[in-house]
XYZ file of N, CA and C in Angstrom:
546
model
N -2.146 40.550 76.291
C -1.705 40.803 75.180
C -0.280 41.279 75.569
N 0.019 42.400 76.479
C 1.104 42.809 76.409
C 2.030 41.911 77.131
N 1.508 41.350 77.985
C 2.947 40.308 78.611
C 3.205 39.419 77.550
N 2.054 38.631 76.585
C 2.578 37.759 75.855
C 3.556 38.207 74.979
N 3.684 39.765 74.148
C 4.341 40.456 73.130
C 5.872 40.538 74.284
N 5.392 40.500 75.159
C 6.988 40.685 76.149
C 7.534 39.735 76.066
N 6.908 38.193 76.451
C 7.407 37.108 76.748
C 8.155 36.645 75.538
N 7.418 36.760 74.117
C 7.546 36.639 73.138
C 8.856 37.073 72.350
N 8.834 38.331 72.828
C 10.349 39.272 72.281
C 11.835 38.656 73.131
N 11.301 38.075 74.537
C 12.134 37.782 75.337
C 12.752 36.410 74.622
N 11.987 35.395 74.275
C 12.401 34.366 74.179
C 12.841 34.406 72.545
N 12.205 35.185 71.495
C 13.209 35.950 70.485
C 14.419 36.260 70.944
N 14.667 37.077 71.662
C 16.134 37.391 72.236
C 17.085 36.636 72.314
N 16.885 36.027 73.350
C 17.246 34.810 73.674
C 17.806 33.399 72.538
N 16.707 33.351 71.132
C 16.803 32.700 70.250
C 18.188 33.403 69.727
N 18.160 34.340 69.278
C 18.999 34.900 68.774
C 20.389 35.014 69.128
N 20.645 35.324 70.671
C 21.963 35.251 71.301
C 22.584 33.772 70.978
N 21.662 32.925 71.427
C 22.456 31.250 71.503
C 22.682 31.088 69.749
N 21.898 31.651 68.958
C 21.580 31.338 67.280
C 23.554 31.904 66.655
N 24.134 32.872 67.666
C 24.999 33.422 67.232
C 26.594 32.687 68.088
N 26.475 31.573 68.420
C 27.616 31.104 68.737
C 27.616 30.240 67.942
N 29.114 29.970 67.270
C 29.404 28.940 66.116
C 30.425 27.872 66.792
N 30.126 27.048 66.337
C 31.069 25.719 67.040
C 31.694 25.365 65.794
N 33.376 25.314 65.149
C 33.861 24.645 63.584
C 35.112 23.903 64.443
N 34.881 22.678 63.890
C 35.905 21.210 64.112
C 37.112 21.779 63.401
N 38.394 21.866 63.301
C 39.403 21.766 62.874
C 40.614 21.063 62.836
N 41.112 20.258 61.852
C 42.027 19.016 62.099
C 43.353 20.376 61.878
N 44.422 19.554 63.323
C 45.497 21.078 63.341
C 46.637 19.310 63.424
N 47.304 19.788 62.533
C 48.220 17.663 61.856
C 49.846 19.087 61.678
N 51.017 18.245 62.201
C 51.850 18.957 61.740
C 52.504 18.660 60.046
N 52.692 17.128 60.082
C 52.950 16.156 58.785
C 51.828 14.783 59.286
N 51.587 14.389 58.531
C 50.975 12.699 58.478
C 52.232 12.206 59.576
N 53.419 12.341 59.448
C 54.332 11.318 59.551
C 54.932 11.636 61.209
N 54.760 13.100 61.544
C 54.516 13.430 62.650
C 53.421 12.972 63.839
N 52.455 13.204 63.362
C 51.202 13.038 63.739
C 51.161 11.254 64.149
N 51.294 10.970 63.360
C 51.927 8.931 63.418
C 52.559 8.477 64.321
N 53.704 9.777 64.286
C 54.557 8.720 64.921
C 54.669 8.255 66.982
N 55.007 7.171 67.196
C 54.324 6.764 68.449
C 55.302 7.975 69.507
N 54.929 7.445 71.307
C 55.645 8.296 71.830
C 57.349 7.359 72.006
N 58.046 8.331 72.258
C 59.912 7.852 72.436
C 59.843 7.143 73.696
N 61.347 6.369 74.038
C 61.308 6.117 75.006
C 62.589 6.961 75.656
N 62.800 8.075 74.512
C 64.051 8.962 74.761
C 63.390 10.311 75.399
N 61.639 10.070 75.650
C 61.718 11.351 75.839
C 60.607 11.192 77.074
N 61.605 11.596 78.500
C 60.735 11.720 79.659
C 59.354 11.566 79.768
N 59.008 10.632 80.699
C 57.222 11.111 80.715
C 57.144 12.512 81.143
N 57.780 13.202 82.103
C 57.909 14.608 82.980
C 59.283 15.378 82.992
N 59.358 16.552 82.918
C 60.294 17.215 82.986
C 60.280 18.157 83.822
N 61.385 18.925 84.514
C 61.501 19.817 85.484
C 62.150 21.160 84.362
N 61.617 22.133 84.985
C 62.270 23.221 84.404
C 62.617 24.470 85.276
N 63.432 24.726 86.193
C 63.635 25.786 87.097
C 64.341 27.043 86.622
N 63.816 27.829 86.760
C 63.802 29.302 87.001
C 63.780 30.206 88.390
N 63.940 31.298 88.375
C 62.760 32.307 88.988
C 62.449 33.644 88.367
N 61.436 33.593 88.623
C 60.564 35.391 88.234
C 61.203 35.908 88.807
N 61.960 37.118 87.179
C 62.206 38.567 87.654
C 61.260 39.746 88.337
N 60.647 39.502 86.975
C 59.591 40.946 87.929
C 58.085 40.358 87.494
N 57.202 41.070 87.825
C 55.705 40.605 87.770
C 55.087 41.911 86.517
N 54.527 41.684 85.913
C 53.799 42.395 85.085
C 52.161 41.997 85.347
N 51.331 43.812 85.366
C 49.936 43.330 85.989
C 49.553 43.856 84.376
N 48.857 43.765 83.874
C 48.035 44.474 82.899
C 46.261 44.692 83.266
N 46.120 46.091 82.435
C 44.832 46.551 83.017
C 43.829 46.255 81.190
N 42.614 45.589 81.533
C 41.971 45.859 79.546
C 41.168 46.681 80.214
N 40.794 47.594 79.034
C 39.626 48.769 78.935
C 38.647 47.629 78.673
N 37.072 48.900 78.647
C 36.105 47.888 78.063
C 36.180 47.918 76.435
N 36.280 46.677 75.847
C 35.963 46.782 74.284
C 37.900 46.584 74.000
N 38.599 45.870 74.521
C 39.939 45.556 74.446
C 39.934 43.848 73.829
N 40.612 43.874 72.909
C 40.981 42.272 72.829
C 41.862 42.372 73.914
N 41.435 41.123 74.278
C 42.657 40.232 75.673
C 43.603 39.761 74.719
N 43.357 38.679 73.762
C 44.279 37.568 73.459
C 45.628 38.559 72.770
N 45.167 39.755 72.267
C 45.608 40.730 71.293
C 46.395 41.516 72.652
N 46.259 41.982 73.079
C 46.643 43.115 74.364
C 48.161 42.204 74.715
N 47.385 41.466 75.518
C 48.561 40.190 75.646
C 49.666 40.406 74.500
N 49.480 39.731 73.724
C 50.641 39.781 72.621
C 51.177 40.792 72.894
N 50.477 41.964 72.365
C 50.899 43.148 72.104
C 51.685 43.562 73.394
N 51.631 43.621 74.602
C 52.508 43.951 75.642
C 53.474 42.598 76.081
N 53.702 41.821 75.545
C 54.719 40.616 75.472
C 56.115 41.653 75.120
N 55.681 41.942 73.326
C 56.271 42.467 72.749
C 57.219 43.768 73.753
N 55.893 44.860 73.727
C 56.717 46.476 74.117
C 57.153 45.690 75.270
N 57.306 45.127 76.318
C 57.601 44.486 77.727
C 59.160 43.550 77.122
N 59.611 43.193 76.181
C 60.432 42.118 75.439
C 60.159 41.233 76.876
N 59.305 40.356 77.390
C 59.121 39.432 77.772
C 59.171 38.188 76.867
N 60.602 37.284 76.884
C 60.808 35.998 76.767
C 60.014 34.804 76.529
N 60.257 34.018 77.760
C 59.689 33.528 78.551
C 59.067 33.578 79.935
N 57.530 33.301 80.598
C 56.881 33.995 81.367
C 56.017 32.810 81.205
N 55.215 32.765 82.852
C 54.243 32.012 83.434
C 52.857 33.260 83.730
N 51.757 32.746 82.943
C 50.868 33.635 83.336
C 49.860 33.132 84.551
N 50.087 33.734 85.337
C 49.605 33.598 86.755
C 48.033 33.378 86.751
N 47.342 34.353 86.583
C 45.779 35.068 86.511
C 45.506 35.870 86.183
N 44.259 35.650 85.868
C 43.271 36.255 85.077
C 41.703 36.749 85.807
N 41.717 38.386 85.564
C 39.902 37.856 86.328
C 39.278 39.355 85.263
N 38.227 39.344 85.315
C 36.971 40.304 84.815
C 35.991 39.741 84.460
N 35.472 40.470 82.749
C 34.768 40.132 82.567
C 34.933 40.928 80.756
N 33.708 40.035 80.188
C 34.187 39.949 78.352
C 32.584 40.144 77.980
N 32.192 40.675 76.629
C 30.889 40.926 75.896
C 30.734 39.949 75.483
N 31.904 39.341 74.388
C 32.003 38.335 73.906
C 33.181 37.176 74.142
N 32.750 36.404 73.364
C 34.575 35.015 73.895
C 34.767 34.297 72.351
N 35.900 33.521 72.200
C 36.294 33.158 71.299
C 37.106 31.903 71.859
N 37.350 31.019 71.965
C 37.915 30.131 72.605
C 37.811 28.546 71.952
N 39.471 27.593 71.550
C 39.432 26.580 71.461
C 39.594 25.736 72.412
N 39.010 24.016 71.795
C 39.500 23.119 73.167
C 39.912 21.765 72.182
N 40.376 20.853 72.524
C 40.663 19.624 72.104
C 39.260 18.957 71.926
N 39.000 18.114 70.572
C 37.741 17.434 70.343
C 38.108 15.565 70.300
N 39.535 15.270 70.885
C 39.636 14.063 69.984
C 40.504 13.693 71.077
N 41.134 12.019 71.299
C 42.198 11.642 71.958
C 42.929 10.843 71.205
N 43.155 11.211 69.680
C 44.117 10.195 68.789
C 44.626 11.366 67.846
N 45.567 10.939 67.124
C 46.408 12.387 66.674
C 46.269 11.315 65.107
N 45.432 12.980 64.164
C 46.156 14.127 64.562
C 44.914 14.735 65.902
N 45.516 15.961 66.393
C 44.630 16.540 67.100
C 43.539 17.110 66.703
N 42.281 17.150 66.835
C 41.134 17.934 66.536
C 40.695 19.216 67.060
N 40.658 20.376 67.344
C 39.985 21.184 67.721
C 38.551 21.596 67.726
N 37.438 22.284 68.462
C 36.652 23.137 68.242
C 37.100 24.257 68.361
N 36.558 24.768 67.682
C 36.648 26.602 68.068
C 34.810 26.940 68.212
N 34.918 27.596 69.133
C 33.757 28.545 69.816
C 33.832 29.605 70.321
N 33.132 30.416 69.090
C 32.692 31.858 69.599
C 31.138 32.136 69.574
N 31.425 33.469 70.153
C 30.253 34.078 70.305
C 30.228 35.744 70.567
N 30.268 36.387 69.966
C 30.682 37.907 70.019
C 29.865 38.573 70.812
N 28.615 38.186 71.330
C 27.777 38.871 71.938
C 27.313 37.570 73.180
N 27.879 37.336 73.632
C 27.686 36.311 75.054
C 28.401 37.261 76.374
N 28.136 37.802 77.108
C 28.382 38.054 78.235
C 28.403 37.241 79.172
N 30.341 37.017 80.082
C 30.836 36.236 80.920
C 31.720 36.753 82.154
N 31.676 36.455 83.008
C 32.990 36.705 83.805
C 34.267 35.718 83.118
N 35.246 36.339 83.901
C 36.530 35.466 83.583
C 36.585 34.764 84.825
N 36.819 33.626 85.339
C 36.869 33.499 86.368
C 38.123 32.375 86.610
N 38.929 32.365 85.152
C 40.386 32.996 86.049
C 41.296 31.948 84.393
N 42.514 32.604 84.205
C 43.174 32.267 83.093
C 45.244 32.415 83.942
N 45.385 31.003 83.010
C 46.740 30.724 83.260
C 47.195 30.313 81.537
N 48.575 30.170 81.638
C 49.197 29.707 80.502
C 50.810 30.432 80.734
N 51.143 30.507 79.776
C 53.145 30.785 79.672
C 53.292 31.880 78.175
N 54.366 32.074 78.281
C 54.884 33.006 77.128
C 56.390 32.052 76.659
N 56.673 31.436 75.730
C 57.767 30.722 75.278
C 58.170 31.676 74.125
N 59.705 32.008 74.099
C 60.650 32.689 73.077
C 59.228 33.712 72.458
N 58.913 34.236 72.911
C 57.679 35.510 73.093
C 56.535 35.027 72.745
N 55.455 34.050 72.205
C 54.762 33.162 71.752
C 53.874 32.994 73.205
N 52.834 33.664 72.641
C 51.491 33.402 73.855
C 50.853 32.522 73.948
N 50.530 31.125 75.306
C 50.101 29.881 75.044
C 48.855 30.579 76.282
N 47.592 30.873 75.746
C 46.824 31.016 76.969
C 45.789 30.373 77.330
N 45.384 30.185 78.580
C 44.212 29.442 78.640
C 43.254 30.002 79.400
N 42.262 29.772 79.290
C 41.114 31.151 79.837
C 39.738 30.437 80.522
N 39.047 30.354 81.643
C 37.428 29.672 82.300
C 36.852 31.060 82.131
N 35.463 30.665 81.492
C 34.515 32.001 82.010
C 33.187 30.948 82.265
N 33.066 32.241 83.141
C 31.252 31.414 83.868
C 30.178 32.738 83.807
N 28.953 31.745 83.806
C 27.859 32.418 83.252
C 26.637 31.880 84.165
N 25.452 32.239 84.049
C 24.454 31.623 84.736
C 24.003 30.239 84.824
N 24.942 29.117 83.283
C 24.663 28.361 83.121
C 25.700 27.198 83.072
N 27.044 28.124 83.459
C 28.202 27.207 84.367
C 29.727 27.642 83.858
N 30.477 26.593 84.238
C 31.854 27.400 83.710
C 32.097 26.717 82.505
N 32.838 27.284 81.404
C 33.287 26.957 79.696
C 35.004 27.495 79.694
N 35.546 27.316 78.736
C 36.549 27.962 78.338
C 37.982 26.757 77.493
N 38.661 27.030 77.239
C 39.646 26.497 76.390
C 41.190 27.177 75.885
N 41.285 27.082 74.923
C 42.878 28.266 74.934
C 42.190 29.272 74.472
N 42.921 30.390 74.415
C 42.314 32.142 74.416
C 42.593 31.988 72.892
N 41.371 32.490 72.046
C 41.460 32.913 70.867
C 41.338 34.803 70.722
N 41.651 35.114 69.409
C 41.628 36.645 69.447
C 39.985 36.927 68.999
N 39.152 38.070 69.489
C 38.174 37.850 69.260
C 37.557 37.757 71.111
N 37.851 37.926 72.007
C 37.655 37.777 72.954
C 37.376 38.874 74.162
N 36.335 39.680 74.062
C 36.361 41.274 73.893
C 36.028 41.356 75.524
N 37.038 42.912 76.394
C 36.579 42.922 77.477
C 35.405 43.698 77.818
N 34.515 42.934 78.629
C 33.409 44.295 78.968
C 33.902 45.629 79.919
N 33.801 44.926 81.784
C 34.279 45.691 82.245
C 35.535 46.340 82.401
N 36.122 45.179 82.392
C 37.385 45.170 82.625
C 38.230 43.890 83.103
N 39.530 43.655 82.757
C 40.164 42.721 82.243
C 41.620 42.475 82.911
N 42.007 42.210 83.988
C 42.999 42.454 84.699
C 44.221 40.777 84.433
N 45.682 40.620 83.914
C 46.290 39.607 83.394
C 47.582 39.869 84.221
N 47.808 39.047 85.196
C 48.989 39.248 86.078
C 49.831 38.056 84.950
N 51.496 38.317 85.074
C 52.204 37.879 84.117
C 53.661 37.821 84.906
N 54.408 36.620 85.641
C 55.327 36.430 85.890
C 56.615 36.432 85.003
N 57.800 36.948 84.837
C 58.289 37.048 83.822
C 59.603 36.121 84.529
N 60.062 35.198 83.936
C 61.343 34.141 83.918
C 62.654 35.090 83.831
N 63.368 34.824 84.500
C 64.760 35.557 84.544
C 65.577 34.704 82.492
N 66.021 35.911 82.347
C 66.647 35.086 81.139
C 67.795 34.051 80.816
N 67.583 33.186 80.208
C 68.593 32.343 79.808
C 67.726 30.715 79.770
N 66.482 30.622 80.076
C 65.718 29.332 80.571
C 65.576 28.947 78.815
N 65.679 27.692 78.610
C 65.274 27.409 77.529
C 64.098 26.289 77.656
N 62.782 26.996 76.956
C 61.580 26.129 76.905
C 61.002 25.850 75.652
N 61.882 26.135 74.840
C 61.786 25.498 73.310
C 60.743 24.612 73.320
N 60.986 23.130 73.819
C 60.299 22.359 73.834
C 58.833 21.577 74.049
N 58.783 22.540 75.562
C 57.527 22.854 76.267
C 56.166 22.203 75.620
N 56.242 23.408 74.671
C 54.912 23.369 73.858
C 55.272 22.848 72.708
N 55.321 21.653 72.168
C 55.606 20.835 70.713
C 55.154 20.102 71.457
N 53.800 19.769 70.684
C 53.227 18.492 70.374
C 53.672 16.826 70.256
N 54.698 17.204 69.206
C 55.510 16.413 68.859
C 56.320 15.691 69.148
N 56.773 16.665 70.578
C 57.500 15.997 71.315
C 57.069 14.469 72.194
N 57.224 13.517 72.134
C 56.250 13.091 72.999
C 56.884 11.203 72.863
């Protein structure tokens, strides 16, 4: 009987943890005219931007710190304009990210949030453009790897480390993160 109670308790807690994950699809259009705009021959298929890394900033997050909010705060405090997120490792006690969910414009995204699901940070990359953080993160747990665009609400468990390479001033990256420049 006692074994049955333990098994039922475990099943109930697993069901509760799974029930805490939410998924919401959101359409992110700029304007209908911009979203329906075809690719332009004036925009090259690929562009190269050349610079050098001026310095490397290593951020360490303690238990229960919000990773995206911490990166944004440090970007301001460290006066980082343009940079590349080189890596990220650590563990989280809960996550929030979004990923693209369609292949036509307007683009749609699925936002996935689970405030009480532990996972390792398998990798992180992205960039800072004009002081704005655009970070992607990959999580791993016993079920596999998953992730996407980092959102507020991804909370550190043991610790996390994010390494940022800061570009020299004068690099114009204004069109790099523009989905309508196509």
